[in-house]
Coordinates of N, CA and C in Angstrom, one line a residue:
M288 N 53.9 -36.6 37.7 CA 52.5 -36.1 36.7 C 51.1 -36.8 36.8
D289 N 50.2 -35.5 37.4 CA 49.0 -36.1 37.2 C 48.3 -36.5 36.0
E290 N 47.9 -37.6 35.9 CA 46.7 -38.0 35.0 C 46.0 -37.5 34.4
P291 N 46.2 -37.4 32.8 CA 44.7 -36.8 32.3 C 43.5 -37.2 32.8
S292 N 42.4 -36.4 32.7 CA 41.2 -36.6 33.1 C 40.3 -37.3 32.1
N293 N 39.4 -38.3 32.3 CA 38.8 -38.6 31.1 C 37.9 -37.7 30.2
Q294 N 37.9 -36.0 30.5 CA 37.1 -35.4 30.1 C 38.5 -34.6 29.1
D295 N 39.4 -34.7 29.7 CA 40.6 -34.0 29.1 C 40.9 -35.0 27.9
I296 N 40.5 -36.3 27.4 CA 40.9 -37.5 26.6 C 39.8 -37.3 25.7
I297 N 38.6 -37.1 26.0 CA 37.5 -37.0 25.4 C 37.3 -35.7 24.3
D298 N 38.1 -34.4 25.1 CA 38.0 -33.4 24.3 C 39.1 -33.2 23.5
A299 N 40.2 -33.9 23.6 CA 41.2 -33.9 22.6 C 40.8 -35.2 21.4
T300 N 39.9 -36.3 21.7 CA 39.2 -37.3 20.8 C 38.4 -36.6 20.1
T301 N 37.5 -35.6 20.7 CA 36.2 -35.3 19.7 C 36.6 -34.0 19.2
S302 N 37.6 -33.1 19.4 CA 38.0 -31.8 18.9 C 38.7 -31.8 17.8
C303 N 38.3 -31.1 16.5 CA 39.1 -31.2 15.2 C 40.6 -30.3 15.2
H304 N 40.7 -29.8 16.6 CA 42.0 -29.2 16.8 C 43.2 -29.8 17.5
P305 N 44.3 -30.1 16.4 CA 45.5 -31.0 16.8 C 46.0 -30.2 17.9
E306 N 45.5 -28.9 18.3 CA 46.6 -28.5 19.5 C 45.8 -28.9 21.1
A307 N 44.5 -29.7 20.8 CA 44.0 -30.5 21.9 C 44.5 -31.6 21.9
F308 N 45.1 -32.4 21.1 CA 46.2 -33.5 21.1 C 47.4 -32.9 21.6
D309 N 47.8 -32.0 21.3 CA 49.2 -31.7 21.6 C 49.6 -31.4 23.0
R310 N 48.4 -30.3 23.4 CA 48.3 -30.6 25.1 C 48.2 -31.6 25.9
L311 N 47.6 -32.5 25.0 CA 47.3 -34.0 26.4 C 49.0 -34.8 26.2
V312 N 49.6 -34.7 25.1 CA 50.6 -35.7 25.2 C 52.1 -35.2 25.2
T313 N 52.3 -33.8 25.1 CA 53.5 -32.9 25.0 C 53.9 -33.2 26.7
P314 N 53.4 -33.4 27.6 CA 53.8 -33.6 28.8 C 54.9 -34.7 28.8
Y315 N 54.4 -35.5 27.9 CA 55.2 -37.0 28.1 C 56.2 -37.0 27.1
S316 N 56.1 -36.3 26.4 CA 57.4 -36.1 25.4 C 58.7 -36.8 25.9
E317 N 59.2 -36.2 27.1 CA 60.5 -36.2 27.5 C 60.9 -37.6 27.9
R318 N 59.6 -38.2 28.6 CA 60.1 -39.3 28.9 C 59.8 -40.1 27.7
L319 N 59.2 -40.0 27.1 CA 59.2 -41.2 25.6 C 60.2 -41.1 25.0
L320 N 61.2 -40.1 25.0 CA 62.3 -39.8 24.2 C 63.5 -40.8 25.0
R321 N 63.5 -40.2 26.7 CA 64.0 -41.1 27.4 C 63.8 -42.7 26.6
L322 N 62.6 -43.4 26.8 CA 62.5 -44.4 26.6 C 63.0 -45.2 25.0
I323 N 62.5 -44.4 24.2 CA 63.3 -44.3 22.9 C 65.1 -44.6 22.8
D324 N 65.6 -43.3 23.3 CA 67.0 -43.5 23.3 C 67.3 -44.7 24.1
L325 N 66.7 -45.3 24.9 CA 67.3 -46.8 25.7 C 67.1 -47.7 24.9
R326 N 65.7 -48.1 24.4 CA 65.4 -49.0 23.6 C 66.0 -49.2 21.8
L327 N 66.0 -48.0 21.4 CA 66.9 -47.9 20.1 C 68.1 -48.2 19.7
D328 N 67.9 -49.3 18.8 CA 69.3 -50.1 18.5 C 70.2 -49.3 18.3
R329 N 71.3 -49.5 18.4 CA 72.6 -48.3 18.4 C 73.1 -48.6 16.8
R330 N 72.4 -49.8 16.5 CA 73.4 -49.7 14.7 C 72.6 -49.2 14.0
I331 N 71.4 -48.5 14.5 CA 70.5 -47.7 13.3 C 70.5 -46.3 13.5
L332 N 71.2 -45.8 14.6 CA 71.1 -44.7 14.9 C 71.7 -43.6 13.7
G333 N 72.4 -44.0 12.6 CA 72.7 -43.0 11.8 C 71.2 -43.2 10.9
R334 N 70.4 -44.1 10.8 CA 69.4 -44.0 10.2 C 68.0 -43.5 10.4
V335 N 67.5 -43.4 11.3 CA 66.5 -43.1 11.9 C 66.8 -42.1 13.6
G336 N 66.2 -41.1 13.7 CA 66.5 -40.5 15.2 C 65.2 -40.6 16.1
S337 N 65.7 -40.3 17.1 CA 64.6 -40.4 18.4 C 63.4 -39.2 18.0
D338 N 64.0 -38.1 17.5 CA 62.6 -37.4 17.3 C 61.5 -37.8 16.2
D339 N 62.2 -38.4 15.0 CA 61.6 -38.9 14.3 C 60.7 -39.9 15.0
I340 N 61.0 -40.6 15.5 CA 60.4 -41.8 16.5 C 59.1 -41.5 17.2
L341 N 59.5 -40.7 17.9 CA 58.7 -39.9 18.7 C 57.6 -39.1 17.9
Q342 N 57.9 -38.7 16.6 CA 56.5 -38.3 15.7 C 55.6 -39.1 15.4
E343 N 56.4 -40.1 15.2 CA 55.3 -41.9 14.4 C 55.0 -42.2 15.8
V344 N 55.5 -41.9 16.9 CA 54.2 -42.6 18.3 C 53.0 -41.4 18.6
H345 N 53.7 -39.9 18.2 CA 52.5 -39.4 18.3 C 51.3 -39.4 17.5
M346 N 51.7 -40.0 16.3 CA 51.0 -40.0 15.3 C 49.9 -41.2 15.7
A347 N 50.9 -42.4 16.2 CA 49.5 -43.5 16.4 C 48.9 -43.3 17.4
A348 N 49.4 -42.7 18.2 CA 48.3 -42.1 19.6 C 47.2 -41.4 19.5
Y349 N 47.3 -40.4 18.1 CA 46.2 -39.8 17.7 C 45.3 -40.8 17.1
R350 N 45.7 -41.6 16.3 CA 44.8 -42.4 15.4 C 44.2 -43.4 16.9
Q351 N 44.9 -43.8 17.6 CA 44.1 -44.8 18.8 C 43.6 -44.1 20.1
L352 N 43.2 -43.1 20.1 CA 43.2 -42.4 21.3 C 42.0 -43.0 21.7
P353 N 40.6 -42.8 20.3 CA 39.6 -43.0 21.0 C 39.3 -44.5 21.6
H354 N 40.4 -45.6 21.6 CA 40.4 -46.9 22.0 C 41.0 -46.8 23.0
Y355 N 41.0 -45.9 23.8 CA 41.8 -45.8 25.0 C 41.0 -45.9 26.2
L356 N 39.9 -44.9 26.3 CA 38.8 -44.6 27.3 C 38.3 -46.1 27.4
P357 N 37.9 -46.8 26.9 CA 37.0 -48.1 27.6 C 38.4 -49.1 28.2
R358 N 39.6 -48.8 28.4 CA 40.4 -49.7 29.1 C 41.5 -48.1 29.9
S359 N 40.7 -47.6 30.2 CA 41.6 -46.7 30.8 C 41.9 -46.8 32.2
Q360 N 41.8 -48.1 33.1 CA 42.7 -48.3 33.9 C 43.9 -48.3 34.0
T361 N 44.5 -48.2 32.9 CA 45.6 -48.4 32.3 C 46.6 -46.7 32.6
P362 N 47.2 -46.5 33.2 CA 48.0 -45.2 33.6 C 48.2 -44.5 32.0
F363 N 47.8 -43.1 31.8 CA 47.8 -42.9 30.5 C 49.4 -43.0 29.9
Y364 N 50.4 -42.5 30.4 CA 51.6 -42.6 30.3 C 51.8 -44.3 29.6
V365 N 51.6 -45.2 30.6 CA 51.6 -46.4 30.3 C 51.5 -47.1 28.9
W366 N 50.3 -46.4 28.5 CA 49.5 -46.9 27.2 C 50.2 -46.0 26.0
L367 N 50.8 -44.9 26.3 CA 51.7 -44.1 25.4 C 53.1 -45.0 25.1
R368 N 53.6 -45.4 26.1 CA 54.8 -46.0 26.4 C 54.5 -47.4 25.5
A369 N 53.4 -48.2 25.8 CA 53.3 -49.5 25.0 C 53.3 -48.9 23.1
I370 N 52.7 -48.0 22.9 CA 52.3 -47.5 22.0 C 53.9 -47.5 20.9
A371 N 54.8 -46.6 21.8 CA 56.3 -46.3 21.7 C 57.1 -47.4 21.8
V372 N 56.8 -48.8 22.4 CA 57.7 -49.9 22.3 C 57.4 -50.5 21.0
N373 N 55.7 -50.6 20.6 CA 55.5 -50.9 19.3 C 55.9 -50.5 18.2
K374 N 56.1 -48.9 18.3 CA 56.8 -48.4 17.3 C 58.3 -48.5 16.7
L375 N 58.5 -48.9 18.1 CA 60.3 -49.3 18.0 C 60.4 -50.7 17.4
L376 N 59.3 -51.5 17.9 CA 59.8 -52.7 17.0 C 59.4 -52.8 15.1
E377 N 58.6 -51.7 15.1 CA 58.1 -51.9 13.8 C 59.5 -50.9 13.3
V378 N 60.2 -50.0 13.8 CA 61.6 -49.4 13.2 C 63.0 -50.5 12.8
H379 N 62.7 -51.4 14.3 CA 64.0 -52.5 13.9 C 63.7 -53.5 12.8
R380 N 62.5 -53.7 12.6 CA 61.6 -54.5 11.5 C 62.3 -53.9 10.4
R381 N 61.6 -52.6 10.1 CA 62.2 -52.1 9.1 C 63.8 -51.8 8.8
H382 N 64.4 -51.6 9.8 CA 65.6 -51.4 9.2 C 66.8 -52.3 9.4
L383 N 66.5 -53.4 10.2 CA 67.5 -54.1 10.5 C 66.5 -56.0 10.1
G384 N 65.4 -55.9 9.6 CA 65.2 -57.3 8.9 C 65.8 -57.7 7.8
T385 N 65.6 -57.5 6.7 CA 66.3 -57.9 5.5 C 67.9 -57.5 5.6
K386 N 67.9 -56.5 6.0 CA 69.1 -55.6 6.1 C 70.2 -55.7 7.1
Q387 N 70.0 -56.7 8.2 CA 70.6 -57.0 9.6 C 71.9 -56.6 9.5
R388 N 72.5 -57.6 8.1 CA 74.1 -57.9 8.5 C 74.5 -56.3 7.4
D389 N 73.8 -56.0 6.8 CA 74.8 -54.5 5.6 C 74.2 -53.5 7.5
A390 N 73.3 -53.5 8.1 CA 73.0 -52.6 9.2 C 74.6 -52.7 10.0
R391 N 75.3 -54.0 10.6 CA 76.0 -54.7 11.3 C 77.2 -53.8 10.8
R392 N 77.2 -54.2 9.4 CA 78.7 -53.5 8.9 C 78.8 -52.4 8.9
E393 N 77.8 -51.3 8.6 CA 77.8 -50.0 8.4 C 78.2 -49.5 9.9
S394 N 77.6 -50.3 10.6 CA 77.7 -49.8 12.5 C 78.5 -50.4 13.2
A395 N 79.8 -50.9 12.6 CA 80.4 -51.8 13.5 C 81.0 -51.2 14.8
D396 N 81.2 -50.2 15.0 CA 81.5 -48.8 15.9 C 80.2 -48.8 16.7
R397 N 79.2 -48.7 16.8 CA 78.0 -48.4 17.6 C 78.3 -49.6 18.9
I398 N 77.5 -49.0 19.5 CA 77.3 -50.2 21.1 C 76.3 -51.4 20.3
S399 N 76.5 -52.6 20.6 CA 75.3 -53.8 20.2 C 74.3 -53.6 20.8
P400 N 73.1 -54.2 20.7 CA 71.8 -53.8 21.6 C 71.9 -54.6 22.8
S401 N 72.7 -55.6 22.9 CA 72.7 -56.6 24.0 C 73.5 -55.6 25.3
E402 N 74.0 -54.2 24.8 CA 75.2 -53.5 25.7 C 74.4 -52.2 26.1
A403 N 73.6 -51.8 25.4 CA 72.5 -50.8 25.3 C 72.3 -50.5 26.3
S404 N 71.5 -51.3 27.2 CA 70.7 -50.9 28.3 C 71.7 -50.5 29.4
S405 N 72.8 -51.6 29.4 CA 73.9 -51.1 30.4 C 74.9 -49.8 30.2
H406 N 75.3 -49.7 29.0 CA 75.9 -48.4 28.6 C 74.8 -47.3 29.1
I407 N 73.8 -47.4 28.8 CA 73.1 -46.1 29.3 C 72.6 -46.1 30.8
L408 N 72.2 -47.0 31.0 CA 72.3 -47.3 32.7 C 73.3 -46.6 33.4
A409 N 74.2 -47.3 32.8 CA 75.6 -46.6 33.6 C 75.8 -45.6 33.4
Q410 N 75.8 -44.8 32.1 CA 76.3 -43.3 31.9 C 74.8 -42.4 32.8
H411 N 73.9 -43.0 32.9 CA 72.7 -42.3 34.1 C 73.3 -42.1 35.2
F412 N 73.6 -43.4 35.7 CA 74.1 -43.5 37.4 C 75.4 -42.5 37.6
V413 N 76.3 -42.8 36.7 CA 77.6 -41.8 36.7 C 77.2 -40.1 36.8
D414 N 75.9 -39.9 35.8 CA 75.7 -38.3 35.8 C 74.7 -38.2 36.8
R415 N 74.3 -38.9 37.8 CA 73.6 -38.5 39.0 C 73.9 -38.6 39.9
G416 N 75.0 -39.4 40.2 CA 76.3 -40.1 41.6 C 77.1 -38.5 41.5
T417 N 77.5 -39.1 42.2 CA 78.7 -37.7 43.0 C 80.0 -38.7 42.5
S418 N 80.5 -38.3 41.3 CA 81.9 -39.2 41.0 C 83.1 -38.0 40.3
P419 N 84.1 -38.4 40.2 CA 85.4 -37.5 40.0 C 84.8 -36.8 38.9
S420 N 85.8 -35.6 38.9 CA 85.6 -34.5 37.8 C 86.3 -34.8 36.8
N421 N 87.6 -35.4 37.0 CA 88.5 -35.8 36.0 C 87.9 -36.8 34.9
A422 N 87.7 -36.3 33.7 CA 87.4 -37.3 32.8 C 87.3 -38.4 32.5
L423 N 88.9 -39.0 32.9 CA 89.3 -40.1 32.5 C 88.8 -41.1 33.8
M424 N 89.2 -40.6 35.0 CA 88.0 -41.2 36.0 C 86.7 -41.7 35.9
R425 N 86.2 -40.7 35.3 CA 85.0 -40.7 35.2 C 84.7 -42.0 34.2
E426 N 85.8 -42.0 33.3 CA 85.2 -43.2 32.4 C 85.0 -44.5 32.9
E427 N 86.4 -44.3 33.5 CA 87.0 -45.6 34.3 C 85.6 -46.4 35.0
I428 N 85.6 -45.1 35.9 CA 84.2 -45.6 36.9 C 83.0 -46.0 35.8
K429 N 82.4 -45.5 34.6 CA 81.3 -45.8 33.9 C 81.9 -47.0 33.5
S430 N 82.8 -47.4 32.9 CA 83.0 -48.7 32.4 C 82.9 -49.8 33.4
R431 N 83.5 -49.9 34.5 CA 83.5 -50.4 35.5 C 81.9 -50.9 36.3
L432 N 81.2 -50.0 36.0 CA 79.9 -49.5 36.5 C 79.1 -50.6 35.4
E433 N 79.2 -50.6 34.1 CA 78.8 -51.2 33.2 C 79.0 -52.4 33.0
T434 N 80.1 -52.8 33.8 CA 80.2 -54.2 33.6 C 79.4 -54.9 34.8
C435 N 79.3 -54.3 35.8 CA 78.8 -55.0 37.0 C 77.1 -54.7 36.5
I436 N 76.6 -54.1 35.9 CA 75.2 -53.8 35.3 C 75.0 -55.0 34.5
D437 N 75.9 -55.5 33.2 CA 75.7 -56.4 32.4 C 76.4 -57.5 32.8
R438 N 76.3 -57.9 34.5 CA 76.4 -58.9 35.1 C 74.7 -59.5 35.4
L439 N 73.7 -58.7 35.4 CA 73.1 -58.8 36.0 C 71.7 -59.5 35.1
A440 N 71.1 -60.2 35.5 CA 70.0 -61.1 34.7 C 69.3 -59.8 33.8
P441 N 68.8 -60.0 32.5 CA 67.9 -59.3 31.8 C 66.5 -58.5 32.6
S442 N 66.1 -59.4 33.1 CA 64.9 -59.0 34.0 C 65.4 -57.7 35.0
D443 N 66.4 -58.0 35.9 CA 67.0 -56.9 36.8 C 67.5 -55.8 36.5
R444 N 68.2 -56.2 34.8 CA 68.3 -54.5 34.2 C 67.3 -53.9 33.9
D445 N 66.3 -54.5 33.3 CA 64.9 -54.0 32.5 C 64.4 -53.1 33.7
I446 N 64.2 -53.8 35.1 CA 63.6 -53.0 36.0 C 64.2 -52.1 36.6
L447 N 65.5 -52.2 36.7 CA 66.7 -51.0 37.3 C 66.3 -49.9 36.1
A448 N 66.3 -50.2 34.6 CA 66.2 -49.2 33.9 C 64.5 -48.5 33.8
L449 N 63.7 -49.3 33.8 CA 62.3 -48.7 34.5 C 62.3 -47.9 35.4
R450 N 62.7 -47.8 36.4 CA 62.6 -47.2 37.6 C 63.3 -45.9 37.8
H451 N 64.6 -46.6 37.2 CA 65.9 -45.0 37.4 C 66.0 -44.6 35.9
F452 N 66.0 -45.2 35.0 CA 66.1 -44.5 33.4 C 65.0 -44.0 33.4
E453 N 63.9 -44.3 33.1 CA 62.5 -44.2 32.6 C 62.0 -43.6 33.6
Q454 N 62.4 -43.3 34.8 CA 61.8 -43.0 36.1 C 60.3 -43.2 35.9
L455 N 60.0 -44.5 35.8 CA 58.2 -44.8 36.0 C 58.1 -45.0 37.5
S456 N 57.1 -44.6 37.8 CA 56.6 -44.9 39.3 C 56.1 -46.0 39.7
P457 N 56.2 -46.7 40.6 CA 55.9 -47.9 41.2 C 54.8 -48.5 40.6
T458 N 53.5 -47.5 40.5 CA 52.3 -48.1 39.8 C 52.4 -48.2 38.4
E459 N 52.8 -47.4 37.4 CA 53.4 -47.7 36.2 C 54.2 -48.8 35.9
T460 N 55.6 -48.8 36.8 CA 56.3 -50.1 36.9 C 55.1 -51.2 36.8
A461 N 54.6 -51.3 37.5 CA 53.5 -52.8 38.0 C 52.8 -53.1 36.7
H462 N 51.8 -51.9 36.4 CA 51.6 -52.0 34.8 C 52.3 -52.5 33.8
V463 N 53.3 -51.9 33.7 CA 54.0 -52.3 32.1 C 54.7 -53.9 32.4
L464 N 55.0 -54.4 33.7 CA 55.4 -55.5 33.9 C 54.1 -56.3 33.8
Q465 N 52.9 -56.0 34.2 CA 51.8 -56.9 34.5 C 51.9 -57.7 35.6
L466 N 52.3 -56.7 36.9 CA 52.6 -57.6 38.2 C 51.6 -56.7 38.6
T467 N 51.7 -57.3 39.8 CA 50.8 -56.5 41.0 C 51.9 -55.3 41.6
E468 N 51.6 -54.3 42.1 CA 52.5 -53.5 42.9 C 53.8 -53.8 43.7
K469 N 52.6 -55.0 44.5 CA 53.7 -55.3 45.3 C 54.9 -56.3 45.0
A470 N 54.4 -57.2 43.8 CA 55.4 -58.0 43.5 C 56.3 -57.1 42.5
A471 N 55.9 -56.2 42.1 CA 57.2 -55.2 41.1 C 57.8 -54.6 41.9
G472 N 57.6 -54.3 43.4 CA 58.1 -53.8 44.3 C 59.3 -54.6 44.4
M473 N 59.2 -56.0 45.1 CA 60.0 -57.0 45.2 C 61.0 -57.4 44.4
R474 N 60.4 -57.2 43.0 CA 61.9 -57.7 41.8 C 62.5 -56.3 41.7
Y475 N 61.9 -55.3 42.0 CA 62.7 -54.1 42.1 C 64.1 -54.4 43.1
T476 N 63.8 -54.4 44.3 CA 64.3 -54.2 45.5 C 65.4 -55.3 45.6
R477 N 64.9 -56.6 44.8 CA 66.2 -57.9 44.6 C 67.0 -57.2 43.4
A478 N 66.3 -56.6 42.7 CA 67.5 -56.0 41.6 C 68.6 -55.2 42.1
L479 N 67.9 -54.1 42.7 CA 68.9 -53.6 43.5 C 70.0 -54.0 44.7
R480 N 69.0 -55.0 44.9 CA 70.1 -55.7 46.0 C 71.4 -56.1 45.2
R481 N 70.7 -57.2 44.2 CA 71.9 -57.7 43.2 C 73.2 -56.9 42.6
L482 N 72.7 -55.7 42.3 CA 73.7 -54.7 41.8 C 74.6 -54.2 42.8
K483 N 74.1 -54.0 44.0 CA 74.9 -53.2 44.9 C 75.8 -54.6 45.3
S484 N 75.4 -55.8 45.6 CA 76.3 -56.4 45.6 C 77.7 -56.9 44.3
E485 N 77.1 -56.7 43.1 CA 78.2 -56.7 42.1 C 79.2 -55.4 42.2
L486 N 78.5 -54.5 42.8 CA 79.2 -53.2 43.4 C 80.3 -53.4 44.1
E487 N 79.9 -53.9 45.4 CA 80.6 -54.5 46.6 C 82.0 -55.2 46.1
A488 N 81.6 -56.3 45.3 CA 82.3 -56.9 44.6 C 83.5 -56.7 44.1
A489 N 83.2 -55.5 43.2 CA 84.0 -55.0 42.6 C 84.8 -53.9 42.9
G490 N 84.6 -53.5 44.2 CA 85.8 -52.9 45.1 C 85.7 -51.5 44.8
G491 N 86.7 -50.7 45.6 CA 87.1 -49.1 45.2 C 85.7 -48.4 45.1
A492 N 85.7 -47.6 44.4 CA 84.6 -46.5 44.7 C 83.2 -46.9 44.1
L493 N 83.4 -48.1 43.4 CA 82.1 -48.5 43.3 C 81.5 -49.3 44.6
S494 N 82.0 -49.7 45.7 CA 81.5 -50.2 46.7 C 80.9 -49.3 47.5
A495 N 81.2 -48.1 47.6 CA 80.1 -47.1 48.4 C 79.1 -46.6 47.3
W496 N 79.4 -47.0 46.1 CA 78.5 -45.8 44.9 C 76.5 -46.2 45.4
N497 N 76.3 -44.5 45.7 CA 75.0 -44.7 46.1 C 73.9 -44.7 44.7
L498 N 73.3 -45.8 44.7 CA 72.7 -46.1 43.4 C 71.4 -44.9 43.9
E499 N 71.1 -44.7 44.8 CA 69.7 -43.7 44.6 C 69.6 -42.6 44.9
S500 N 70.9 -42.1 44.7 CA 71.3 -40.5 44.7 C 70.4 -39.8 43.4

């Protein structure tokens, strides 16, 4: 996706019409929703929805947009994404701060936050890859794939989520991780290699799984 020009941002900032801002941020809404779905604590799914958080992100971005230009060396989506991450932290504090124990009890059947990335990444790989049409076999493959992903270090899971699930470009990934593009690329390659090793060790259909399909 092409970056908006500085003039686009200036127009959205100085215009009194919300439509100008909507035209600026709407192309990024799907990617932001993917981020929110990945990072939202499973225990509060019944309390707040991804669309609600996206609306809060848009409102925060509208207020902060005048501050973007001075630091516009940051890709626009990475700037939006940082606002979304901060908004998620606010939502988690709001719902899981003093009421964390109650939220756990009400959502005992939800996926725990430590499993969320592995679960969603596994589903993503199964959906994109060549897998059996039989529902039971797909669930078995997804479960085993999730186990393999869960064995990875958090930093490995995170960069795989950035590149595969959030579909960030190498440049965007480097900005998010505050690394050079070369260093981010090396980290991604290592994470991919480690996951492939886990899949080979698992054997069966997973040993030949194509992560890049």
